[in-house]
Amino acid sequence: MRIAVLLSAGRHPVSGAAVLPRLEAQAIRIAAGLGTPVGLHAGPDAAAVADALGQGLSRIAHVALPEGADPVPVLAASLRAMAPDLVLAGRRGQGGDESGIVPYALAAALGLPLIADVVAVAPGEAAGTLRLDQSLGRGALRRVVVRGPVVATVHPDAPAPLAYAFGQARRGVIEPVAAIVPAGPAAAPAAVEERPYRRRPKLVKGAPTGGSAAERLKAATGEAGAAASGRLLVDPDPDEAAREILAYLRGIGVLAPPSPRPNP
Amino acid sequence: MTRPRRDPRAERAAIQVAAGPRPRFDRSARAAGGRPRRDPRPERAGQRVPGASRPRYDLSQVVPAQALRGEVAVAAEARQPAAAKILVVEDPAFLVAVVPDAAGGRLSPHDRQVLGAARVLAGREGGILVVSVGPCEACGPAGADRHLALGEVGTDPDERAARVAAALAVASPRHVLFPESLDGGDLARRVAVRMGVPLFDNAEVVAAGGLVRPARGRRVEQRAAPGLLASVAPDAVADYAGPPREARPLAHDLPPAAEPASTILSVARIPADPATVPLSLAEFVASAGNGIRDLDTFRQLVAALHATPGASRVLCDAGLMPRHTQVGASGTVLAATCYFALGISGAPQHLQGVAGCEHVVAVNTDLHAAMIERAGLAIVQDAQAVMPALLRLLAREKQEAGEGS
Ligand SMILES: Cc1cc2nc3c(=O)[nH]c(=O)nc-3n(C[C@H](O)[C@H](O)[C@H](O)COP(=O)(O)OP(=O)(O)OC[C@H]3O[C@@H](n4cnc5c(N)ncnc54)[C@H](O)[C@@H]3O)c2cc1C
């Protein structure tokens, strides 16, 4: 199976140093379990993604692209030439705009289906099909079986990346590939204004909107929540305690009610 | 000009209340002449703003005393239905569309926040249009003026995006908001690519003057005037809090989906298996501490409750529980809805791991343990006795359910 992993020049969220985004390292791990993946990077400098060689790739195709140019036409042309069965990408970039639109634009340009937020990929039962597990959060999955080439984005709940191997990183090669189509013009600068990030208060769940400051403080510190209305049973009968616990768990909906159970 | 001469005796006799052996007078009745007698207590009660738990008074409003008498209750009652009156925007100047996830036909908390954000953009003149794929209940109280329910589509997300894009092209709203959830963010990007319009994703501030989103690893924020498509981050904008709106259903005459055959062969939902799901993702964690000696019973209980097992550091250090089950600062920080702590004292390092849990149930022999203080349901009892009791109760319920069906 031919697999392409899209690599981006990421930045570390804290230090700002150039790193391989974790999602892409996870994508390499998924891909390495299926075959020998090839990395694909479009950008001014291939050194930015050289780390990916140590994470499990043996070959990276690099399309030189001026800084700030739109990578989608170039990537689409290269992928058309490579004709992979599976294209993996991170669900969001890291260090740039982080809008996560590139895989969607690519899938539209290639006319391929896109499956978002996968955590595992396996070959399907029928030939030419793939079984992808999409994350629904909290460990729940949606298992999708797709025919033929597909673009998939990787969710952070996917297995952790492989360990970095220095020897492998030295053996791997980065092949420059000529851009097949001229790079699109740099995307028109959208009318966005940038400022240093300012943290904003998260909404406090259950805070009264019109309440007094004291009420809002109580909601924020959790005093008004479960802890304030907390029930304390001192030395109850164990059976009584068990009933209370089950009633409480059912009240908050983490335990299924007893009566009509589908499985015997 | 002479004033009429008052006869206090006659006046008093006029207001004497008949009943009772002792003479009683009703001074609240309006005296024949002169100023009405003021009664500050009901006046104050009339100024009270209904609803708030702490007393609040609206001093700008002066309620005439006689109007108060016997009418306070009526006024308060009259105020409630007025607040619940459904607000109708007959002819909205423009529309702000919201495409909720509405899994299972119900708005999620995130969807409600997006409706709140849409109201900020719509202001007083605009109308909010909910475009849902499949049915969607209770849009009106959440703030929708119009509701366009598209027919259910198959499992292909592209088909869904095509339907939504077609509906948006017909409705031509000024702004369209999506929730930035797993499915909502996916749909937003598909619609953006399909319509060829940029998407302002993950907006953390929504105001008519501009949207703000974080970028470059939250080192900068980007601000732009609201465009056509935007998605709203979770827990960033408050829900709509105004009076309910009508959510008038709109008819649509969109042609049925004419997409080429989908390459998606099958879709199946696999619920999380509590026994194997990683601790950081688990919804319900039952955890054992140093107070538990009988770990076999604990494991049975965890399986019977369909919980994910956890442990305090003491048990992991002793090798009684695997290291990956450790909860706390040097273990896993939980995002669970409920945490069930058995025999755990609640050391600060342990409580750090539980800080994000909404509900905590604790069983501990020590009334003064920190875990008992943190818990929503705290039981001061021997966990060794409570665990078998729980197992017995669960087994009995299962048996009864088996007999019943
Ligand atoms: C740097 C550092 C990092 C740490 N990180 C972590 C961490 O990540 N996670 C973590 O858990 N700990 C951590 N610890 C350890 C932590 O400080 C505590 O020592 C530990 O959490 C205590 O575990 P415990 O509550 O199970 O045991 P104990 O403190 O011994 O508490 C046992 C509790 O069980 C109760 N009990 C006894 N018998 C019964 C019974 N029959 N029925 C019911 N209750 C009973 C007792 O009343 C007591 O409250 C860390 C410590 C350090 C120094």
XYZ file of C-alpha atoms and ligand atoms in Angstrom:
722
model
C 0.000 0.000 0.000
C 1.339 3.442 -0.911
C 0.951 5.938 1.875
C 1.806 9.621 1.879
C 2.171 11.547 5.115
C 1.859 15.313 4.805
C 4.505 17.084 6.853
C 4.452 20.694 7.915
C 7.080 22.962 9.386
C 5.699 23.204 12.899
C 6.708 25.368 15.789
C 6.837 24.267 19.374
C 3.878 25.825 21.195
C 6.001 26.996 24.115
C 9.525 27.635 22.858
C 8.666 28.508 19.265
C 11.500 26.280 18.034
C 11.038 24.351 14.780
C 9.696 20.870 15.557
C 7.779 18.129 13.830
C 4.175 18.498 15.056
C 3.169 15.650 17.332
C 0.080 14.871 15.242
C 2.270 14.251 12.204
C 4.586 12.005 14.200
C 1.475 10.075 15.247
C 0.417 9.919 11.597
C 3.816 8.423 10.746
C 3.284 5.760 13.381
C -0.127 4.839 11.959
C 1.329 4.773 8.447
C 4.372 2.709 9.463
C 2.034 -0.004 10.697
C 0.509 -0.332 7.225
C 3.454 -0.148 4.848
C 6.365 2.088 3.967
C 5.142 5.657 4.032
C 6.641 8.562 2.156
C 6.662 12.039 3.630
C 5.620 15.014 1.546
C 6.551 18.566 2.415
C 6.055 21.745 0.444
C 7.935 24.706 1.784
C 11.058 26.766 1.525
C 13.335 24.534 3.596
C 13.360 20.746 3.983
C 15.462 20.913 7.143
C 12.270 21.883 8.967
C 10.863 18.354 8.604
C 14.101 16.352 8.827
C 13.030 15.163 12.295
C 10.360 13.033 10.637
C 13.086 10.711 9.339
C 13.945 9.752 12.902
C 10.277 9.138 13.705
C 9.855 6.312 11.217
C 9.986 7.700 7.667
C 12.769 6.610 5.346
C 12.053 9.042 2.508
C 10.667 12.544 2.317
C 9.744 14.233 -0.937
C 10.313 17.958 -0.726
C 8.750 20.439 -3.091
C 10.442 23.813 -2.884
C 7.948 26.580 -2.452
C 8.501 30.243 -1.672
C 7.600 31.394 1.804
C 3.914 32.197 2.216
C 2.751 30.603 -1.060
C -0.403 28.482 -1.099
C 0.774 24.860 -0.850
C -2.482 23.198 -1.887
C -2.100 23.217 -5.733
C 1.503 22.018 -5.476
C 0.684 19.278 -2.977
C -2.309 18.182 -5.038
C -0.170 17.901 -8.189
C 2.524 15.915 -6.368
C -0.037 13.600 -4.809
C -1.665 13.032 -8.170
C 1.702 11.940 -9.500
C 2.356 9.699 -6.481
C -1.188 8.231 -6.504
C -1.090 6.960 -2.907
C -3.838 4.765 -1.442
C -3.881 6.732 1.785
C -2.917 10.318 2.567
C -2.441 11.126 6.255
C -2.233 14.603 7.759
C -2.557 16.182 11.183
C -5.975 17.548 12.039
C -4.536 21.022 12.586
C -1.220 22.628 11.844
C 1.007 23.794 14.629
C 2.656 27.160 14.796
C 0.882 28.717 11.808
C -2.724 29.670 11.355
C -3.824 26.293 12.717
C -7.056 26.369 10.787
C -6.855 22.765 9.585
C -8.287 23.616 6.163
C -5.434 22.261 4.004
C -6.450 18.561 4.089
C -9.999 19.524 3.143
C -8.855 21.714 0.274
C -6.522 18.919 -0.864
C -9.226 16.282 -0.714
C -11.509 18.546 -2.743
C -8.743 19.203 -5.290
C -8.002 15.485 -5.626
C -11.654 14.474 -5.555
C -11.039 12.052 -2.700
C -13.177 11.423 0.364
C -11.827 12.764 3.640
C -12.205 11.067 6.990
C -11.426 13.398 9.878
C -9.901 12.687 13.286
C -8.835 9.074 12.869
C -6.982 7.222 15.618
C -6.341 3.933 13.805
C -6.244 2.660 10.243
C -6.283 -0.958 9.107
C -6.823 -2.642 5.755
C -10.451 -3.632 5.266
C -11.708 -7.135 4.608
C -12.390 -6.577 0.909
C -9.423 -5.717 -1.288
C -8.889 -2.029 -1.824
C -10.834 -1.002 1.255
C -9.606 0.649 4.424
C -11.059 0.544 7.916
C -10.608 3.817 9.774
C -11.499 4.472 13.395
C -12.678 8.032 13.925
C -12.491 9.509 17.402
C -15.763 10.733 18.884
C -14.099 11.834 22.109
C -13.973 9.998 25.448
C -12.652 6.840 23.792
C -15.784 6.251 21.693
C -15.080 5.472 18.057
C -16.835 5.535 14.721
C -15.582 2.764 12.479
C -15.746 3.727 8.825
C -14.985 1.380 5.947
C -13.996 3.258 2.780
C -13.085 2.105 -0.676
C -10.075 3.322 -2.483
C -7.792 6.237 -1.984
C -8.756 8.407 0.933
C -7.410 11.404 2.828
C -7.470 11.108 6.615
C -6.556 13.526 9.384
C -5.129 12.270 12.673
C -6.599 13.006 16.107
C -4.419 13.509 19.231
C -5.941 10.373 20.812
C -4.087 8.228 18.266
C -1.244 6.072 19.640
C 1.804 8.008 20.813
C 4.536 8.605 18.219
C 7.438 6.191 17.797
C 10.590 7.046 19.663
C 13.106 9.175 17.778
C 15.899 7.019 16.330
C 19.095 8.851 15.483
C 20.532 6.166 13.179
C 17.356 6.079 11.143
C 17.319 9.847 10.923
C 20.831 9.769 9.420
C 20.020 6.996 6.944
C 16.799 8.606 5.687
C 16.833 10.703 2.548
C 15.123 13.917 1.569
C 14.523 14.019 -2.192
C 13.895 17.355 -3.809
C 10.986 17.126 -6.234
C 10.379 19.754 -8.865
C 7.060 21.506 -8.493
C 4.834 20.230 -11.280
C 2.574 23.241 -11.305
C 3.708 26.786 -10.688
C 3.161 27.789 -7.109
C -0.089 29.627 -6.690
C 0.147 33.270 -5.805
C 0.536 33.946 -2.132
C -2.873 33.881 -0.547
C -4.300 37.373 -0.435
C -3.620 38.667 3.049
C -6.957 38.419 4.767
C -8.066 41.423 6.756
C -6.887 40.058 10.068
C -5.210 42.064 12.724
C -2.718 40.252 14.949
C -1.930 40.987 18.542
C -0.259 39.123 21.344
C -2.587 36.465 22.695
C -4.663 37.440 25.678
C -6.123 34.710 27.804
C -9.831 35.094 28.333
C -11.827 33.668 31.158
C -13.520 30.405 30.325
C -17.217 30.277 30.924
C -18.053 28.893 34.306
C -20.551 26.100 33.922
C -23.726 26.680 35.859
C -22.808 30.221 36.843
C -25.903 32.369 37.222
C -25.776 34.959 34.469
C -27.450 37.740 36.393
C -26.301 36.736 39.842
C -24.265 38.780 42.249
C -20.482 38.722 42.339
C -20.593 36.480 45.391
C -22.761 33.962 43.557
C -20.435 33.949 40.561
C -17.398 33.492 42.804
C -19.078 30.572 44.486
C -19.819 28.968 41.144
C -16.224 29.521 40.019
C -14.648 27.982 43.101
C -16.983 25.021 42.978
C -18.472 25.848 46.344
C -21.899 26.091 44.819
C -21.535 22.910 42.810
C -21.647 19.340 43.934
C -19.294 20.078 46.832
C -21.549 22.656 48.460
C -24.684 20.591 48.186
C -22.598 17.574 49.115
C -24.203 14.896 51.205
C -22.341 13.366 54.070
C -23.444 10.047 55.506
C -21.648 9.122 58.689
C -21.597 5.421 59.528
C -24.564 4.339 57.450
C -25.470 0.701 57.071
C -23.320 -0.642 54.177
C -26.430 -1.654 52.215
C -27.926 1.767 52.766
C -24.637 3.308 51.572
C -24.664 1.085 48.485
C -28.194 2.198 47.617
C -27.220 5.839 48.039
C -24.157 5.433 45.835
C -26.052 3.723 43.032
C -28.826 6.315 43.174
C -26.248 9.100 42.978
C -24.395 7.493 40.073
C -27.653 7.005 38.193
C -28.679 10.577 38.983
C -25.639 11.976 37.207
C -26.043 9.498 34.383
C -22.768 7.562 34.505
C -24.463 4.295 35.391
C -27.226 2.786 33.295
C -30.586 2.326 35.040
C -31.227 -1.264 36.079
C -34.532 -2.295 34.575
C -34.591 -2.873 30.822
C -31.141 -4.190 30.057
C -30.712 -5.284 26.461
C -27.976 -7.810 27.191
C -29.033 -10.526 29.641
C -61.928 79.451 53.777
C -62.560 77.171 56.674
C -61.634 73.563 56.914
C -64.429 71.205 57.830
C -64.211 70.407 61.463
C -62.969 66.852 62.071
C -64.695 64.558 64.441
C -62.032 62.052 65.564
C -64.517 59.964 67.508
C -66.737 59.433 64.466
C -63.717 58.691 62.267
C -62.505 56.079 64.662
C -65.882 54.507 64.917
C -65.971 54.294 61.117
C -62.796 52.248 60.909
C -63.520 49.993 63.870
C -63.358 46.325 62.946
C -66.453 44.527 64.059
C -65.133 41.227 65.349
C -63.570 40.547 68.716
C -64.164 41.572 72.282
C -61.285 44.124 72.193
C -61.780 47.191 69.975
C -59.640 46.966 66.801
C -59.205 49.562 64.091
C -58.258 49.175 60.469
C -56.002 52.139 59.899
C -55.063 51.075 56.419
C -58.458 52.221 55.142
C -58.197 55.607 53.543
C -59.052 58.331 55.936
C -61.894 60.550 54.896
C -59.572 63.414 54.171
C -55.865 64.185 54.223
C -52.929 62.062 53.111
C -53.257 58.312 52.916
C -51.422 56.591 55.663
C -48.133 55.065 54.435
C -47.152 51.549 55.292
C -43.417 51.186 54.554
C -43.347 47.397 54.776
C -45.550 46.518 51.778
C -44.048 49.427 49.869
C -40.631 47.892 50.326
C -41.992 44.481 49.373
C -43.425 45.978 46.203
C -40.016 47.285 45.196
C -38.434 43.870 45.524
C -37.170 42.455 42.247
C -38.579 38.959 41.851
C -36.343 36.018 41.106
C -32.982 36.745 42.724
C -32.042 34.605 45.692
C -30.666 37.617 47.552
C -33.200 40.369 48.108
C -32.799 43.147 45.541
C -34.894 46.310 45.422
C -35.724 48.613 42.591
C -35.842 51.945 44.406
C -36.691 53.918 41.297
C -40.156 52.491 41.347
C -42.538 54.016 43.857
C -45.520 51.792 44.375
C -48.496 53.621 45.820
C -49.500 51.967 49.020
C -53.121 51.435 48.132
C -52.101 49.764 44.863
C -50.036 47.353 46.885
C -52.790 46.212 49.133
C -53.721 42.745 48.032
C -52.346 43.391 44.571
C -48.658 42.611 45.087
C -49.143 38.955 44.380
C -51.143 39.730 41.269
C -48.447 42.041 39.952
C -45.717 39.457 40.522
C -47.806 36.820 38.814
C -48.494 39.116 35.910
C -44.769 39.703 35.510
C -43.855 36.030 35.121
C -46.002 35.258 32.046
C -44.822 38.481 30.459
C -41.225 37.251 30.747
C -42.151 33.900 29.264
C -43.864 35.515 26.287
C -42.441 34.267 23.029
C -40.486 36.920 21.193
C -41.332 37.195 17.511
C -39.111 38.886 14.942
C -41.573 39.278 12.087
C -39.278 40.617 9.439
C -35.602 40.197 10.340
C -33.254 42.668 8.672
C -30.767 39.849 8.075
C -30.245 36.262 9.134
C -27.468 34.661 11.145
C -27.458 30.929 10.475
C -26.363 28.349 13.040
C -25.609 24.780 12.006
C -25.724 22.785 15.263
C -24.358 19.287 15.779
C -27.706 18.317 17.313
C -26.679 14.706 17.784
C -29.814 12.675 18.403
C -32.005 15.675 17.569
C -31.054 17.557 20.733
C -28.919 20.667 21.064
C -25.621 20.064 22.852
C -24.360 22.611 25.411
C -21.854 23.737 22.775
C -24.696 24.262 20.270
C -26.450 26.489 22.797
C -23.327 28.587 23.178
C -23.158 28.983 19.400
C -26.778 30.178 19.460
C -25.752 32.697 22.123
C -22.923 33.867 19.873
C -25.331 34.151 16.945
C -27.579 36.403 19.015
C -24.609 38.678 19.669
C -24.065 39.006 15.916
C -27.767 39.312 15.114
C -28.465 42.058 17.629
C -32.005 43.307 17.903
C -32.931 43.441 14.218
C -31.390 40.247 12.930
C -32.949 36.827 13.080
C -31.317 33.523 13.925
C -31.874 30.623 11.572
C -31.061 27.130 12.766
C -30.191 24.828 9.883
C -30.288 21.299 11.224
C -29.773 18.069 9.368
C -32.560 15.910 10.706
C -34.915 17.088 13.443
C -33.821 19.338 16.284
C -35.905 20.029 19.380
C -36.161 23.062 21.599
C -34.484 25.551 19.274
C -36.868 28.343 20.299
C -35.928 28.568 23.978
C -32.267 28.398 22.923
C -32.773 31.558 20.869
C -33.723 30.580 17.296
C -36.153 32.726 15.310
C -36.382 30.404 12.322
C -35.706 26.718 11.929
C -34.894 24.933 8.708
C -34.856 21.164 9.175
C -33.228 19.366 6.276
C -34.058 15.733 5.688
C -31.804 13.094 7.183
C -28.882 12.217 4.978
C -26.800 9.072 4.776
C -23.567 8.465 6.567
C -21.346 10.387 4.162
C -20.192 13.663 5.733
C -19.688 15.121 2.241
C -23.345 14.621 1.480
C -24.243 16.411 4.662
C -21.978 19.306 3.751
C -23.558 19.491 0.295
C -27.046 19.697 1.799
C -26.029 22.382 4.260
C -24.217 24.395 1.587
C -27.264 24.213 -0.684
C -29.569 25.322 2.133
C -27.241 28.203 3.005
C -27.128 29.316 -0.613
C -30.929 29.553 -0.608
C -31.305 31.202 2.787
C -28.400 33.622 2.092
C -27.620 34.510 5.726
C -25.167 37.280 6.557
C -23.146 35.043 8.887
C -23.042 31.290 9.474
C -21.771 29.866 12.758
C -20.709 26.300 13.485
C -19.627 24.731 16.770
C -15.907 23.901 16.715
C -16.527 20.351 17.911
C -15.238 17.189 16.246
C -18.176 16.829 13.866
C -19.081 20.517 13.723
C -15.538 21.597 12.847
C -15.400 18.890 10.180
C -18.678 20.048 8.648
C -17.608 23.711 8.775
C -14.423 23.005 6.805
C -16.239 20.899 4.235
C -18.812 23.634 3.722
C -16.084 26.290 3.482
C -14.190 24.345 0.814
C -17.392 23.607 -1.065
C -18.497 27.250 -1.053
C -14.980 28.550 -1.665
C -15.252 30.952 1.260
C -12.653 31.352 4.037
C -13.628 29.984 7.434
C -12.783 31.900 10.605
C -12.414 28.869 12.825
C -12.268 28.440 16.573
C -13.416 31.968 17.441
C -12.970 32.602 21.156
C -14.548 36.047 21.163
C -17.684 36.796 19.199
C -18.815 40.397 18.983
C -20.466 42.419 16.257
C -17.236 44.424 15.968
C -14.996 41.452 15.387
C -14.138 37.827 16.014
C -10.936 36.740 17.738
C -9.172 33.419 17.308
C -5.888 32.144 18.714
C -3.068 31.245 16.328
C 0.573 30.091 16.354
C 0.239 28.024 19.449
C -1.720 30.707 21.280
C 1.058 33.220 20.989
C -0.919 35.639 18.869
C -4.588 36.259 18.377
C -6.161 37.235 15.081
C -9.046 39.649 14.930
C -11.261 40.132 11.920
C -14.687 41.521 11.172
C -17.291 38.721 11.103
C -17.259 37.118 7.670
C -19.620 34.602 6.180
C -18.384 31.432 7.873
C -17.065 31.083 11.405
C -16.868 28.364 14.018
C -17.075 29.044 17.733
C -14.770 27.474 20.333
C -16.371 25.566 23.230
C -17.009 27.369 26.518
C -16.113 30.753 25.049
C -19.504 32.447 24.658
C -22.437 32.396 27.052
C -25.735 30.773 26.125
C -28.657 32.862 24.960
C -30.409 34.098 28.095
C -33.294 36.158 26.756
C -36.963 35.240 26.405
C -37.796 32.238 24.234
C -38.176 32.810 20.527
C -40.518 31.230 18.088
C -38.229 29.015 15.932
C -40.733 29.256 13.104
C -40.282 26.234 10.851
C -39.327 27.181 7.316
C -40.324 25.096 4.358
C -37.642 24.363 1.827
C -37.824 22.961 -1.656
C -34.261 21.775 -2.033
C -33.911 18.940 -4.482
C -33.030 15.625 -2.854
C -29.322 14.939 -2.627
C -27.912 14.070 -6.031
C -24.377 13.254 -4.975
C -22.402 10.562 -6.747
C -22.376 7.233 -4.982
C -20.399 7.533 -1.782
C -17.175 5.570 -1.343
C -18.025 5.030 2.321
C -19.138 1.439 2.574
C -20.198 1.191 6.188
C -20.211 3.229 9.377
C -20.525 1.729 12.850
C -20.350 3.410 16.219
C -18.203 1.654 18.783
C -18.890 2.804 22.336
C -15.867 3.228 24.563
C -14.901 0.093 26.458
C -14.416 1.295 30.033
C -11.971 -1.492 30.827
C -9.480 -0.490 28.136
C -10.099 3.196 27.509
C -7.119 5.350 28.558
C -7.624 6.856 32.005
C -7.359 10.422 30.716
C -10.340 9.865 28.396
C -12.517 7.806 30.725
C -15.898 9.123 31.713
C -16.326 7.292 34.999
C -13.320 6.270 37.080
C -13.479 4.113 40.209
C -10.288 4.325 42.183
C -8.764 2.374 45.062
C -6.399 3.737 47.700
C -4.411 2.531 50.625
C -7.624 1.833 52.544
C -8.509 -1.068 50.225
C -7.017 -4.435 51.085
C -9.280 -6.678 49.040
C -8.388 -5.744 45.466
C -10.229 -8.693 43.919
C -13.533 -7.329 45.154
C -12.487 -3.912 43.900
C -11.843 -5.284 40.398
C -15.203 -7.058 40.386
C -16.893 -3.849 41.472
C -15.182 -1.841 38.728
C -16.364 -4.330 36.125
C -19.903 -4.370 37.530
C -20.112 -0.563 37.515
C -18.673 -0.336 33.967
C -16.067 2.042 35.304
C -12.410 2.512 34.415
C -10.074 1.400 37.208
C -7.762 3.916 38.874
C -5.541 3.894 41.942
C -3.584 6.152 44.243
C 0.171 6.215 44.178
C 0.534 4.031 47.239
C -1.047 1.054 45.483
C 0.926 1.618 42.295
C 4.194 1.899 44.201
C 3.390 -1.310 46.027
C 2.809 -3.030 42.696
C -0.804 -3.863 43.562
C -2.193 -1.884 40.644
C -0.509 -1.164 37.297
C 1.333 2.123 37.049
C -0.827 3.405 34.192
C -3.831 3.444 36.541
C -2.259 6.027 38.858
C -4.373 9.153 39.289
C -2.740 12.395 40.319
C 0.030 14.855 39.704
C 2.599 12.216 38.773
C 0.002 9.936 37.201
C -2.931 10.832 34.985
C -4.964 14.009 35.241
C -8.574 12.969 34.731
C -11.252 14.575 32.618
C -13.932 12.263 33.969
C -17.514 13.204 34.741
C -17.513 11.159 37.919
C -14.777 9.932 40.234
C -15.495 7.206 42.777
C -12.767 7.116 45.451
C -12.570 4.116 47.761
C -10.213 4.390 50.727
C -8.297 7.385 49.404
C -7.234 10.139 51.792
C -7.083 12.840 49.119
C -3.491 14.051 49.273
C -2.961 17.290 47.326
C -0.979 15.405 44.674
C -3.914 13.060 44.245
C -6.577 15.776 44.254
C -4.749 17.565 41.436
C -5.634 14.666 39.201
C -9.288 14.879 40.211
C -9.619 18.663 39.923
C -11.455 18.458 36.606
C -14.032 15.909 37.711
C -17.528 17.237 38.047
C -18.827 14.701 40.551
C -16.894 12.891 43.260
C -18.134 10.050 45.433
C -15.893 9.065 48.343
C -15.954 6.177 50.802
C -13.508 6.558 53.655
C -13.383 5.660 57.334
C -11.911 9.038 58.230
C -14.456 11.851 58.519
C -11.697 14.448 58.208
C -10.075 13.134 55.038
C -9.676 15.723 52.275
C -11.421 13.399 49.850
C -14.574 13.452 52.008
C -14.499 17.231 51.888
C -14.161 17.265 48.107
C -16.922 14.724 47.500
C -20.475 15.423 46.393
C -21.559 12.206 48.103
C -19.326 11.325 51.025
C -19.760 8.121 52.963
C -17.888 7.581 56.194
C -17.863 3.821 56.313
C -15.535 0.883 55.848
C -14.975 0.482 52.100
C -14.355 -3.200 52.700
C -18.009 -3.521 53.730
C -19.462 -1.131 51.161
C -17.884 -2.867 48.157
C -19.587 -6.255 48.748
C -22.836 -4.443 49.524
C -22.632 -2.658 46.180
C -21.893 -5.919 44.385
C -24.837 -7.618 46.104
C -27.170 -4.785 45.185
C -26.036 -4.757 41.546
C -26.399 -8.534 41.300
C -29.886 -8.391 42.761
C -30.938 -5.642 40.346
C -29.594 -7.630 37.435
C -31.461 -10.720 38.582
C -34.699 -8.780 38.967
C -34.276 -7.247 35.522
C -33.608 -10.716 34.121
C -36.781 -12.045 35.721
C -38.775 -9.042 34.576
C -37.919 -9.405 30.909
C 6.201 14.243 44.477
C 5.001 13.443 44.846
C 4.110 13.111 43.858
C 2.982 12.353 44.160
N 2.116 12.062 43.174
C 1.034 11.336 43.467
C 0.095 11.003 42.462
O 0.257 11.339 41.317
N -0.982 10.275 42.781
C -1.219 9.856 44.054
O -2.244 9.209 44.285
N -0.343 10.149 45.019
C 0.769 10.875 44.770
N 1.659 11.149 45.750
C 1.472 10.529 47.052
C 0.478 11.273 47.916
O 1.131 12.309 48.595
C -0.144 10.336 48.950
O 0.867 9.713 49.646
C -1.027 9.285 48.345
O -1.923 9.848 47.423
C -1.829 8.625 49.431
O -2.575 7.587 48.882
P -3.826 7.001 49.640
O -4.820 8.054 49.809
O -4.237 5.809 48.856
O -3.228 6.454 51.015
P -3.359 7.005 52.503
O -2.930 8.392 52.594
O -2.700 5.996 53.335
O -4.910 6.999 52.769
C -5.666 5.859 52.985
C -7.062 6.324 53.307
O -7.906 5.197 53.378
C -8.720 5.313 54.511
N -9.041 3.944 54.936
C -8.296 3.066 55.628
N -8.948 1.907 55.784
C -10.138 2.061 55.175
C -11.266 1.216 55.007
N -11.309 -0.027 55.468
N -12.328 1.698 54.338
C -12.317 2.957 53.856
N -11.282 3.788 53.992
C -10.202 3.344 54.638
C -7.927 6.070 55.527
O -8.810 6.748 56.388
C -7.152 7.039 54.648
O -7.888 8.221 54.463
C 2.773 11.924 45.478
C 3.696 12.272 46.469
C 4.776 13.015 46.170
C 5.739 13.359 47.259
